Coordinates of C-alpha atoms in Angstrom, one line a residue:
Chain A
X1 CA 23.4 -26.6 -7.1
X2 CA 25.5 -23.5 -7.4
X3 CA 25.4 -21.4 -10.0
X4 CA 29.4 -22.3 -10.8
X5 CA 28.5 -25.8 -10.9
X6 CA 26.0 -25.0 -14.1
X7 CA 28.5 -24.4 -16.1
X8 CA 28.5 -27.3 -17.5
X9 CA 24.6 -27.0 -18.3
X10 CA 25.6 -23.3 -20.3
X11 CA 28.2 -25.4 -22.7
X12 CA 25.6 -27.3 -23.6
X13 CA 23.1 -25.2 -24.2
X14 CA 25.6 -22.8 -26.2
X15 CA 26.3 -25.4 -28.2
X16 CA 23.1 -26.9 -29.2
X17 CA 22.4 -23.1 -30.6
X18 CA 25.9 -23.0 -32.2
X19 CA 24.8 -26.6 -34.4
X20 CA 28.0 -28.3 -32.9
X21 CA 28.2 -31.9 -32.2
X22 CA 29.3 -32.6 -29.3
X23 CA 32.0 -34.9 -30.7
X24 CA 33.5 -31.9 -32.8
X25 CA 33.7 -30.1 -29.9
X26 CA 35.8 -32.1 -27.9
X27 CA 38.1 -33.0 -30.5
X28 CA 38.3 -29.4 -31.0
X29 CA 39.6 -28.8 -27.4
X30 CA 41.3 -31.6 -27.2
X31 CA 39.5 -34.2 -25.2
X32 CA 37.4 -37.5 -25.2
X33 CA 33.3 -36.4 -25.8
X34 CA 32.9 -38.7 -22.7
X35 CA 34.6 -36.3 -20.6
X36 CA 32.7 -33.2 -22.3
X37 CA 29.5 -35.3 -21.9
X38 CA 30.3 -35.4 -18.1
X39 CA 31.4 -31.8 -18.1
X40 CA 28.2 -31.0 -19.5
X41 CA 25.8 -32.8 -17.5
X42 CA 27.9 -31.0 -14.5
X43 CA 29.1 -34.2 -13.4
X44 CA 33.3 -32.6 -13.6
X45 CA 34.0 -29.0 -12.7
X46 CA 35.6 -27.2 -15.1
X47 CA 38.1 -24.0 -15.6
X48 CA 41.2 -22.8 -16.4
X49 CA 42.5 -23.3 -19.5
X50 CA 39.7 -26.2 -20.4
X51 CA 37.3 -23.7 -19.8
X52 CA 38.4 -20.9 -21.4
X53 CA 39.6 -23.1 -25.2
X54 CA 35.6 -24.3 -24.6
X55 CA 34.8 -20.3 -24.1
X56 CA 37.0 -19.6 -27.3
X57 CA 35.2 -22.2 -29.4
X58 CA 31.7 -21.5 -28.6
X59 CA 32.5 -17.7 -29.1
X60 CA 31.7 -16.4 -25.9
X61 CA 33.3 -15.0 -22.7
X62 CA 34.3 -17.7 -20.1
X63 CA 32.4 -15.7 -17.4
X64 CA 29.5 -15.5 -20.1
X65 CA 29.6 -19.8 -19.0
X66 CA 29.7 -19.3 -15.6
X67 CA 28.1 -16.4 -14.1
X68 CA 25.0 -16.3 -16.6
X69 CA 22.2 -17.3 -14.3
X70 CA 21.5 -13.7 -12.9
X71 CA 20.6 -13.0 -9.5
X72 CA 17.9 -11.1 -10.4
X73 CA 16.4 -13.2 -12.8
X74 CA 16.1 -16.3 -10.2
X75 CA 14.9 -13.7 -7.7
X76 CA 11.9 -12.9 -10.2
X77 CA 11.1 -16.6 -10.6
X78 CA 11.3 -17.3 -7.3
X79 CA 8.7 -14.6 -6.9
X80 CA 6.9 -16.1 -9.4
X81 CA 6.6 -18.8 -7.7
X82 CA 5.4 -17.4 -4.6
X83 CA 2.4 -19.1 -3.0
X84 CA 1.5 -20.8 -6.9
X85 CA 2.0 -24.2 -4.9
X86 CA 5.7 -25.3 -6.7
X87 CA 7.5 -28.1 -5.1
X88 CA 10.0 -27.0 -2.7
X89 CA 12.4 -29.8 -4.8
X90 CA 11.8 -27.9 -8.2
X91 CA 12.4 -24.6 -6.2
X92 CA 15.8 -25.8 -5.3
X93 CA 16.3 -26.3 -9.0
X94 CA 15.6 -22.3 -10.3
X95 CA 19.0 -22.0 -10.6
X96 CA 19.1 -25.1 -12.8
X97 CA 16.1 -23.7 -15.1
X98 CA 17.5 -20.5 -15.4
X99 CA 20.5 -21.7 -16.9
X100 CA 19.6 -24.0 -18.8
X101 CA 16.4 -22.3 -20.8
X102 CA 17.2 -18.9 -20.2
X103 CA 14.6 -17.1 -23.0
X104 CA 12.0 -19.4 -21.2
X105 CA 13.2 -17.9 -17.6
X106 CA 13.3 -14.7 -18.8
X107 CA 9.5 -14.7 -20.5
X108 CA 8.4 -16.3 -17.3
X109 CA 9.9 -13.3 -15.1
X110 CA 8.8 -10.2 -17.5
X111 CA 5.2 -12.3 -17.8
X112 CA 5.2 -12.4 -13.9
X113 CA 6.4 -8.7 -13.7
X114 CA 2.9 -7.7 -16.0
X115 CA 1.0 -10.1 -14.0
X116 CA 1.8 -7.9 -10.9
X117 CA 1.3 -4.8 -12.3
X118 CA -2.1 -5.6 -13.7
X119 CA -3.0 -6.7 -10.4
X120 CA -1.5 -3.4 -9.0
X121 CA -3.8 -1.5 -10.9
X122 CA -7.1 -3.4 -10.5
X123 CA -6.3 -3.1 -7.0
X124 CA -6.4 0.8 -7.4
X125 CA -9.1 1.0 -9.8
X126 CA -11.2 -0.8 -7.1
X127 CA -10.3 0.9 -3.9
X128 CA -11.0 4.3 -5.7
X129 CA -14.3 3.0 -6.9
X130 CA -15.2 1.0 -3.7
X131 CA -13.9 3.5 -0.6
X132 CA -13.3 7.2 -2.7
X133 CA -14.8 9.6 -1.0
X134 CA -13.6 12.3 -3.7
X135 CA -15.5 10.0 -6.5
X136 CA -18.7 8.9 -4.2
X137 CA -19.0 12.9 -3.8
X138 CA -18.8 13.5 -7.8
X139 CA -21.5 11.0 -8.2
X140 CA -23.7 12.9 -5.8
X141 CA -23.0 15.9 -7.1
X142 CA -24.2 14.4 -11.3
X143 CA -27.0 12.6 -9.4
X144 CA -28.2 15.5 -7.6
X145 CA -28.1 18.1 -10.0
X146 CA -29.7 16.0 -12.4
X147 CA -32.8 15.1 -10.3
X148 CA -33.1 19.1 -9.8
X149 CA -33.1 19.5 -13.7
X150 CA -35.9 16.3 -13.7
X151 CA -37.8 18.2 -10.9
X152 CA -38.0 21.2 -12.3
X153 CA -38.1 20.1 -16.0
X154 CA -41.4 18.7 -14.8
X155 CA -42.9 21.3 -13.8
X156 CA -42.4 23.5 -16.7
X157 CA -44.2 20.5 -18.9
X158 CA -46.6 19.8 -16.3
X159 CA -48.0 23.1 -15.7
X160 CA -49.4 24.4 -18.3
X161 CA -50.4 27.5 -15.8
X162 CA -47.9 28.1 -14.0
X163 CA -47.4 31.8 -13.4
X164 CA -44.6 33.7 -15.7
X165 CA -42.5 34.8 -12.5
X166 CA -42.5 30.8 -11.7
X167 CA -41.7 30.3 -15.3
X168 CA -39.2 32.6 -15.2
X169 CA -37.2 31.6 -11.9
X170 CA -37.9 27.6 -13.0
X171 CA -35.6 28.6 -16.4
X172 CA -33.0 30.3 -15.0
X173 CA -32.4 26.8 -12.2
X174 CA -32.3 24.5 -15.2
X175 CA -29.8 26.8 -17.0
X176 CA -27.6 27.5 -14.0
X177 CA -28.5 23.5 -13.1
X178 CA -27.3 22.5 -16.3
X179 CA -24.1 24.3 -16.8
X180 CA -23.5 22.6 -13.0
X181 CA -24.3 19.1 -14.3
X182 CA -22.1 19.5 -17.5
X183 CA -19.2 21.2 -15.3
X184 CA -19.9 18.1 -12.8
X185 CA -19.9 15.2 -15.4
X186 CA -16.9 16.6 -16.8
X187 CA -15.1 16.0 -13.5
X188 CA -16.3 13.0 -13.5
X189 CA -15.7 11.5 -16.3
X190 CA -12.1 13.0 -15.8
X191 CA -11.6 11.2 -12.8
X192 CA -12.4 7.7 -14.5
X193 CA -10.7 8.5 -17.6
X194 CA -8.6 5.6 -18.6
X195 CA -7.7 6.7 -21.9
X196 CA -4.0 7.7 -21.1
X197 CA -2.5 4.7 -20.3
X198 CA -1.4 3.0 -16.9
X199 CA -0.1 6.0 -16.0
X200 CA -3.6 8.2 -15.6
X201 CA -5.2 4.8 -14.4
X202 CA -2.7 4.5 -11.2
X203 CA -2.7 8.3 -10.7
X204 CA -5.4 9.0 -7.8
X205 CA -5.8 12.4 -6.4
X206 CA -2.8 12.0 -3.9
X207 CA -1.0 10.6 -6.1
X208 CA -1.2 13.7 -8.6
X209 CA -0.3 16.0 -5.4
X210 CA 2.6 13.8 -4.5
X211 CA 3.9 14.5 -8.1
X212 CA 3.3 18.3 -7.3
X213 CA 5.2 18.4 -4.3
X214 CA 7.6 16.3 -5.9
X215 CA 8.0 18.2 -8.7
X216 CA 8.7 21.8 -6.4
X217 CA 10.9 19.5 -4.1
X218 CA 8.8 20.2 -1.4
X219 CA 10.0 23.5 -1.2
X220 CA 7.5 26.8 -2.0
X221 CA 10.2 29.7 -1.0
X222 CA 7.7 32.4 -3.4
X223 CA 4.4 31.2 -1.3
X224 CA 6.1 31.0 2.3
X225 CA 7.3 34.9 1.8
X226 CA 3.8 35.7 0.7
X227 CA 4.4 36.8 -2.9
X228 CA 2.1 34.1 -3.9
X229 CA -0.9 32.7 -2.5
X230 CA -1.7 28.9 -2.2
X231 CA -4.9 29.0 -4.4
X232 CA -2.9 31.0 -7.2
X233 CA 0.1 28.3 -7.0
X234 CA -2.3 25.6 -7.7
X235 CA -4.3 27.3 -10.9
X236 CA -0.8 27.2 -12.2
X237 CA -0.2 23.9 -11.7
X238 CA -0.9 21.7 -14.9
X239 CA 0.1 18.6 -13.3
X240 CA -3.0 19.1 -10.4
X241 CA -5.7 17.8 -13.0
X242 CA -8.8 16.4 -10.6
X243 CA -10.5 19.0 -8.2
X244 CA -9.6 16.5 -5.3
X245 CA -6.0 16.6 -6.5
X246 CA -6.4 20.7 -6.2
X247 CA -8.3 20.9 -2.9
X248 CA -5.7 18.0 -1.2
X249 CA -2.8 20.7 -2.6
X250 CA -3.8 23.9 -1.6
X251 CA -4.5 22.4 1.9
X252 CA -1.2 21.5 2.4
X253 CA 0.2 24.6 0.6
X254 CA -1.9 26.5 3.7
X255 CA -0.4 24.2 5.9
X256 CA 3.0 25.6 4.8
X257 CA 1.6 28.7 5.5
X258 CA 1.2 28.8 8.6
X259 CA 4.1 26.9 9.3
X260 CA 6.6 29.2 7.7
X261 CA 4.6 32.0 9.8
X262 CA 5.6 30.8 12.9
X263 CA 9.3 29.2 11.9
X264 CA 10.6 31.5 8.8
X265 CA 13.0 29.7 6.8
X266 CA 16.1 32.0 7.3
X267 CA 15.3 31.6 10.6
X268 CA 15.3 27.9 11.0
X269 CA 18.8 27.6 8.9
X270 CA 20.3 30.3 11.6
X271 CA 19.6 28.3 14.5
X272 CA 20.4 24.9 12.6
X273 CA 24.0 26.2 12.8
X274 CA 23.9 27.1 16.2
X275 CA 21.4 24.0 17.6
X276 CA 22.4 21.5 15.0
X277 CA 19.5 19.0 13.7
X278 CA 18.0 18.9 17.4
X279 CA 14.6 18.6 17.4
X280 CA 13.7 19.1 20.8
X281 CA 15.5 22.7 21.3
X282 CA 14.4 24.0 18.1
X283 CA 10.7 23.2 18.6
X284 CA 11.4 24.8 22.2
X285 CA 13.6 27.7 20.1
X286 CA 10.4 28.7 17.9
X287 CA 7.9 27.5 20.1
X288 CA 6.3 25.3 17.7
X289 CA 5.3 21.7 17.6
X290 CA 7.6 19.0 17.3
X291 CA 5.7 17.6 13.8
X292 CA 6.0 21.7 12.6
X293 CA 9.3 21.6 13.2
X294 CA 9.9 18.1 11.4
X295 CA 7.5 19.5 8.0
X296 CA 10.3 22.8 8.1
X297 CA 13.1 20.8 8.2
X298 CA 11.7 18.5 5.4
X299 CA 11.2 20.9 3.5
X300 CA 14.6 22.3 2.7
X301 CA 16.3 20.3 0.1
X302 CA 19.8 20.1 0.7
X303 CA 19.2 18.6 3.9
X304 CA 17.5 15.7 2.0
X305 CA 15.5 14.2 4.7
X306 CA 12.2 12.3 4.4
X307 CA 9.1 12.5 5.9
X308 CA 5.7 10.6 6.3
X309 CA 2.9 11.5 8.5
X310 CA -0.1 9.5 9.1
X311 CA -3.4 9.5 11.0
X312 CA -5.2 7.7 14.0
X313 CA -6.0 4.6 11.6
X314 CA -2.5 4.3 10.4
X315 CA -3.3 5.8 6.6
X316 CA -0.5 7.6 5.4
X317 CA -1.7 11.1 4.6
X318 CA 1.6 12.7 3.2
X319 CA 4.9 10.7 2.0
X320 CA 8.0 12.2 0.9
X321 CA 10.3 9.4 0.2
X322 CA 14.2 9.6 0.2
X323 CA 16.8 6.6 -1.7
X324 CA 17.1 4.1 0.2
X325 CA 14.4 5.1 2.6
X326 CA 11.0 4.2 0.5
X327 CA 7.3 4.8 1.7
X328 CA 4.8 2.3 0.0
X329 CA 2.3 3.8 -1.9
X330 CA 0.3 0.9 -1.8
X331 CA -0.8 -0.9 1.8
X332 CA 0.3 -0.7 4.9
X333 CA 4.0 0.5 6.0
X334 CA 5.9 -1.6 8.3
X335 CA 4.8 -1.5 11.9
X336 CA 7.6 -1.4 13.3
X337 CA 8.0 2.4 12.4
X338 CA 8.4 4.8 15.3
X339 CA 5.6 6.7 13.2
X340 CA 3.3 4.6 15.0
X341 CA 5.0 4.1 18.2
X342 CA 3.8 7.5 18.9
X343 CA 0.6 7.6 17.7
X344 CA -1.7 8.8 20.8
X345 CA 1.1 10.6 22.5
X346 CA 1.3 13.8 21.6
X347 CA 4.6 15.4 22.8
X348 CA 5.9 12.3 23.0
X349 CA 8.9 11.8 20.9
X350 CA 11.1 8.7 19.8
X351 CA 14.2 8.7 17.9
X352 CA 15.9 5.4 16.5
X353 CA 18.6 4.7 14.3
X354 CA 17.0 2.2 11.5
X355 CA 18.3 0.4 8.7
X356 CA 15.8 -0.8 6.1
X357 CA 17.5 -3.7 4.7
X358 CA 20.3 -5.7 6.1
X359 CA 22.0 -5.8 2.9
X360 CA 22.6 -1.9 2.5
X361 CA 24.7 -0.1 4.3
X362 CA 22.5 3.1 4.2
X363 CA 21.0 4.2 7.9
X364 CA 18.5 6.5 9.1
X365 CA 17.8 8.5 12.4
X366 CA 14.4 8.4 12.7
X367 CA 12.2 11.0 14.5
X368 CA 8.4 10.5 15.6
X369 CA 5.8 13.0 17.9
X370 CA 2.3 13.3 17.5
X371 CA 0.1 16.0 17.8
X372 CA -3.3 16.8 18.4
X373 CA -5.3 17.4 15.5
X374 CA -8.4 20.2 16.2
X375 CA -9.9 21.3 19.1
X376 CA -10.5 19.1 21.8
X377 CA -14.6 18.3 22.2
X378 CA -15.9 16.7 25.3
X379 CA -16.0 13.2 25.5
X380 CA -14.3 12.4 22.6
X381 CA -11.1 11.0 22.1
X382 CA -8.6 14.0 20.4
X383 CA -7.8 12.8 16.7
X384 CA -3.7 12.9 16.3
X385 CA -1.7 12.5 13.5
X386 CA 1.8 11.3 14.0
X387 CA 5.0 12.3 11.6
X388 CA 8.4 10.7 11.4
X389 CA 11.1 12.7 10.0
X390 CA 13.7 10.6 8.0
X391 CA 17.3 12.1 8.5
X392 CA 20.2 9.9 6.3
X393 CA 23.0 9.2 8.1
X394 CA 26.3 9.4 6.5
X395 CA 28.5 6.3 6.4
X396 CA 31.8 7.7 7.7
X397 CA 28.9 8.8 11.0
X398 CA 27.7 6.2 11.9
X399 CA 28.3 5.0 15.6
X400 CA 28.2 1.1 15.7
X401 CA 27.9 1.1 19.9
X402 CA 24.6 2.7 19.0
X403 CA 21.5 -0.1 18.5
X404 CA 20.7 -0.2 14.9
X405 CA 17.4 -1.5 14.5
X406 CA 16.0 -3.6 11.5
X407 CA 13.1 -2.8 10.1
X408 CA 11.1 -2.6 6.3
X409 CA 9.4 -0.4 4.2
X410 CA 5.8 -3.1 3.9
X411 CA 5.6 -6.5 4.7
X412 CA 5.4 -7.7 0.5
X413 CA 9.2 -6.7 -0.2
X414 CA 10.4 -6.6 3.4
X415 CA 13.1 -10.3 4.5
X416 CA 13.4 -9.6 7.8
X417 CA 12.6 -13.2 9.6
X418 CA 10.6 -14.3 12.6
X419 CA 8.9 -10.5 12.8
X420 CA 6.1 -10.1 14.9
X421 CA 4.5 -7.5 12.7
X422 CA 4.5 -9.7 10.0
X423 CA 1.1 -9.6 8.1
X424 CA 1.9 -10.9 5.0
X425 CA 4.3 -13.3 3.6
X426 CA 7.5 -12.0 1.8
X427 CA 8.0 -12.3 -1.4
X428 CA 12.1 -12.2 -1.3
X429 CA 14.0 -15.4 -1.3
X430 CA 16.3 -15.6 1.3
X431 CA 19.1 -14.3 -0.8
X432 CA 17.7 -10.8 -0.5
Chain B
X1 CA -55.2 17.0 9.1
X2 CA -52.6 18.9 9.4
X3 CA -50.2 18.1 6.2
X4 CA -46.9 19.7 7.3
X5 CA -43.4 18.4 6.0
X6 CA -39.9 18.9 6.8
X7 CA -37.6 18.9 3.6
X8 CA -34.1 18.5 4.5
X9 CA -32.0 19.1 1.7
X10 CA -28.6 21.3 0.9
X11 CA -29.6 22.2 -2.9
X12 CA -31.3 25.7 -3.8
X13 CA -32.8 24.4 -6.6
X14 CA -34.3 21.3 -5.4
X15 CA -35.3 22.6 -2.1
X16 CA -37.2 25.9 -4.6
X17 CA -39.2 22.8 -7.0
X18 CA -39.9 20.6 -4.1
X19 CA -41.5 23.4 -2.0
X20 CA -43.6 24.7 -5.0
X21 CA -44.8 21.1 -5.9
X22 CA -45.7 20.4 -2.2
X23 CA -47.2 23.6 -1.4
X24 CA -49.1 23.2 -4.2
X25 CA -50.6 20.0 -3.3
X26 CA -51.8 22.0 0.3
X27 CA -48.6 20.9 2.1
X28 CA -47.0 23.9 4.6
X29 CA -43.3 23.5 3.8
X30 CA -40.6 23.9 6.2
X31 CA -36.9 23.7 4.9
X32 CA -33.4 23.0 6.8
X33 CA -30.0 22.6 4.8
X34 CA -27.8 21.8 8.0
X35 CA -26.7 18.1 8.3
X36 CA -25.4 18.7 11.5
X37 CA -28.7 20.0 13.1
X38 CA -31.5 18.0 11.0
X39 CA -32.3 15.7 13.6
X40 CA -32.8 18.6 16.4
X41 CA -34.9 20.1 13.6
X42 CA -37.0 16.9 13.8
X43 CA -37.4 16.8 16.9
X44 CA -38.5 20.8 17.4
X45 CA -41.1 20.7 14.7
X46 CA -42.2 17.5 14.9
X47 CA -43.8 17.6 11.4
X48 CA -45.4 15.2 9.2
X49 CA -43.5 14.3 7.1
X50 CA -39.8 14.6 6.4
X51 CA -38.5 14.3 3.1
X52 CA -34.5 14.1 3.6
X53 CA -31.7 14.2 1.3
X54 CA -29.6 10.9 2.4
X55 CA -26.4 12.3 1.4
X56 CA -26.6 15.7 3.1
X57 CA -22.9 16.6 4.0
X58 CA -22.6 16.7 7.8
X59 CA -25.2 14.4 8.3
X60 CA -25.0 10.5 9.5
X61 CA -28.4 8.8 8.7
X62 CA -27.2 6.4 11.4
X63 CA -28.2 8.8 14.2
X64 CA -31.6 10.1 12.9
X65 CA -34.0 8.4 15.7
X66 CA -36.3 10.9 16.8

């Protein structure tokens, strides 16, 4: 049933809440409370002048009546719904609910919403307890320093002769041990705090440095002419809280580094106006790496471009998401991407025009290379990372004789149908 | 019998109590700090006993088969 032909079902309910008999009503407007009983039970259409004397009388809009079951609100039930086991023949009737119980609809949505979110964070929570490396290494560090403390603790009680030198050397490693183990707990503990809110919970190490970068644009113009070093930038950062956070930061902040060394900024922007945006002759230009010339261009923001690089096992290491273009932060990206069409190429390089959602007129030429990753080491395959730069293409540009191919940001919240890459179910209605 | 151990271990502190307990109890102490070369160190010095600190950065306790 359409959501024009509830309108009937919206009368009603407006005027059950108004206290008006049914009876009144139609004498009100003129007609017999049969009719209005079929009107209402969306057994007649209705509009035009009928509908908007019934509008006036109930003291509401007339598109208030017909338009009132929101798109997004059936969306969310539908996604409510999702794999809970509801008949396909109450499915068909959201549309129904939703206008006819609309607080219900509503509580049921915003209910489902927490639901997700709670499950969003326990899903964090346990990843960074079960696979962290950052927090597996804090608890080595506590554990460690305190069974050096117990060791030598021991001794000191134990021995009731031990020589003074001995005695001597065993105090000063408990104090310097135990000025470690309260430095180390206090990491610790700051890495499970859980005391600030969702916010703190949800916010692991990479997380906090994507804020960072975030928060500079991506952009370090003081650090890439040298007037400030990497480690400096990063004591200065009060939004870099954990260690990890720091140590993840200042590696990339190097990686800047020597980027900007070998492609200065002023330098890149001169031969963007002589080479345009190609990839290929400006990584020839400055002699650089394909990827290095991608992380330059990225980093200039009035370009605006995205870009999201990833290693050998398909782990996003570094994500800088543009609108309309969005990197999950959670899972696995779509596999479609070019980012991992390249993987294990190096110097191979793929461009496509995407759009991420059929609905939205917003396209992207995508870039991928990959490069190799350390120094090679005999009989072992070369780690590579791969990065795909994200460049928006304007609307009044684009070129519809060139293939525009369909792709998603992660399985969850991507509609595209019959997909081979599909791991998961969507959990979109159709109407998205 | 010879009592010679190998302790394998990346902390000063540790590796400074450890040695004086053992040496103590007659035991010649050798000590090694690198992960990546414990299990050659094994198998050069062939000693007694090895006392090895699981979590050693560098090193995979997968691979120690001497």
């Amino acid at each position: 049933m359409s959501r024009e032909a509830l309108t009937g079902s919206r009368i009603r309910e407006r005027r059950i809440i108004l206290g008006c008999k049914q009876a009144d009503l139609a004498r009100q407007i003129g007609i017999s409370a049969s009719y209005l009983n079929l009107i209402e039970h969306n057994r007649r259409k209705i509009g035009g002048k009928l509908l908007l004397d019934i509008a006036a009388r109930l003291k509401v809009d007339a598109s208030t009546l017909t338009e009132r079951a929101e798109i997004a609100l059936i969306a969310s039930l539908r996604e409510a719904a999702h794999g809970t086991g509801v008949s396909s023949e109450e499915l068909d009737r959201v549309e129904e609910f939703v206008a006819r119980f609309p607080s219900w609809a509503n509580l049921l949505a915003v209910s489902n919403q927490k639901i997700f979110g709670l499950e969003q964070m326990i899903a964090t929570l346990n990843d960074r307890i079960t696979h962290d490396p950052q927090l597996a290494a804090s608890v080595h560090e506590v554990l460690s320093t305190a069974a050096s403390i117990r060791s030598t603790a021991s001794i000191l009680v134990e021995d009731k002769k031990l020589e003074p030198h001995w005695r001597d050397k065993f105090h000063a490693n408990i104090d310097s041990d135990s000025r470690r183990l309260a430095a180390s707990s206090k990491a610790l503990v700051g890495f499970l705090d859980v005391d600030s809110g969702e916010a703190a919970i949800s916010s692991s190490p990479q997380e906090e440095v994507e804020a960072f970068l975030a928060a500079n644009d991506y952009c370090f113009p003081e650090i890439e002419a040298g007037r400030i070093k990497p480690a400096d930038e990063i004591i200065n950062a009060s939004n870099l809280t954990s260690i990890s956070a720091r140590q993840i930061a200042e590696s990339f902040l190097e990686k800047i580094v020597a980027d900007s060394a070998q492609v200065k900024m002023s330098h890149l922007l001169a031969q963007l106006e002589v080479l345009g945006p190609d990839l290929v002759q400006l990584a020839s230009k400055f002699q650089v790496s394909l990827p290095c010339i991608m992380r330059r261009l990225a980093s200039v923001p009035r370009l605006g471009m995205g870009l999201v690089t990833a290693d050998r096992s398909g782990a996003l290491l570094f994500r800088k998401s543009i609108p309309g273009f969005t990197i999950p932060r959670y899972g696995a990206a779509c596999p479609l991407w070019p980012l991992f069409q390249v993987m294990g190429q190096a110097g191979h390089i793929i461009s496509k025009r995407i759009q991420i959602s059929r609905h939205t007129d917003t396209v992207f030429q995508c870039f991928a290379a990959a490069e190799l990753i350390g120094s090679s080491v005999v009989n072992s395959a070369p780690l590579t990372e791969a990065t795909m730069l994200i460049v928006p293409v304007a609307s009044g540009q684009i070129d519809p004789t060139i293939l525009t191919e369909e792709m998603g940001s992660s399985c969850r919240i991507c509609s595209r149908r019959n997909c081979m890459g599909r791991r998961e179910p969507s959990i979109l209605g159709e109407e998205f | 019998m010879d009592k010679h151990v190998l302790l394998i271990e990346d902390e000063v502190n540790i590796i400074e109590a450890l040695r004086f307990l053992l040496s103590r109890e007659g035991w010649t102490v050798d000590t090694h700090s690198d992960g990546a070369s414990a299990v050659e160190k094994i198998r050069n010095i062939r000693p007694n006993l090895v006392i090895l600190d699981y979590m050693l950065p560098k090193y995979s306790p997968q691979s120690c088969n001497p």
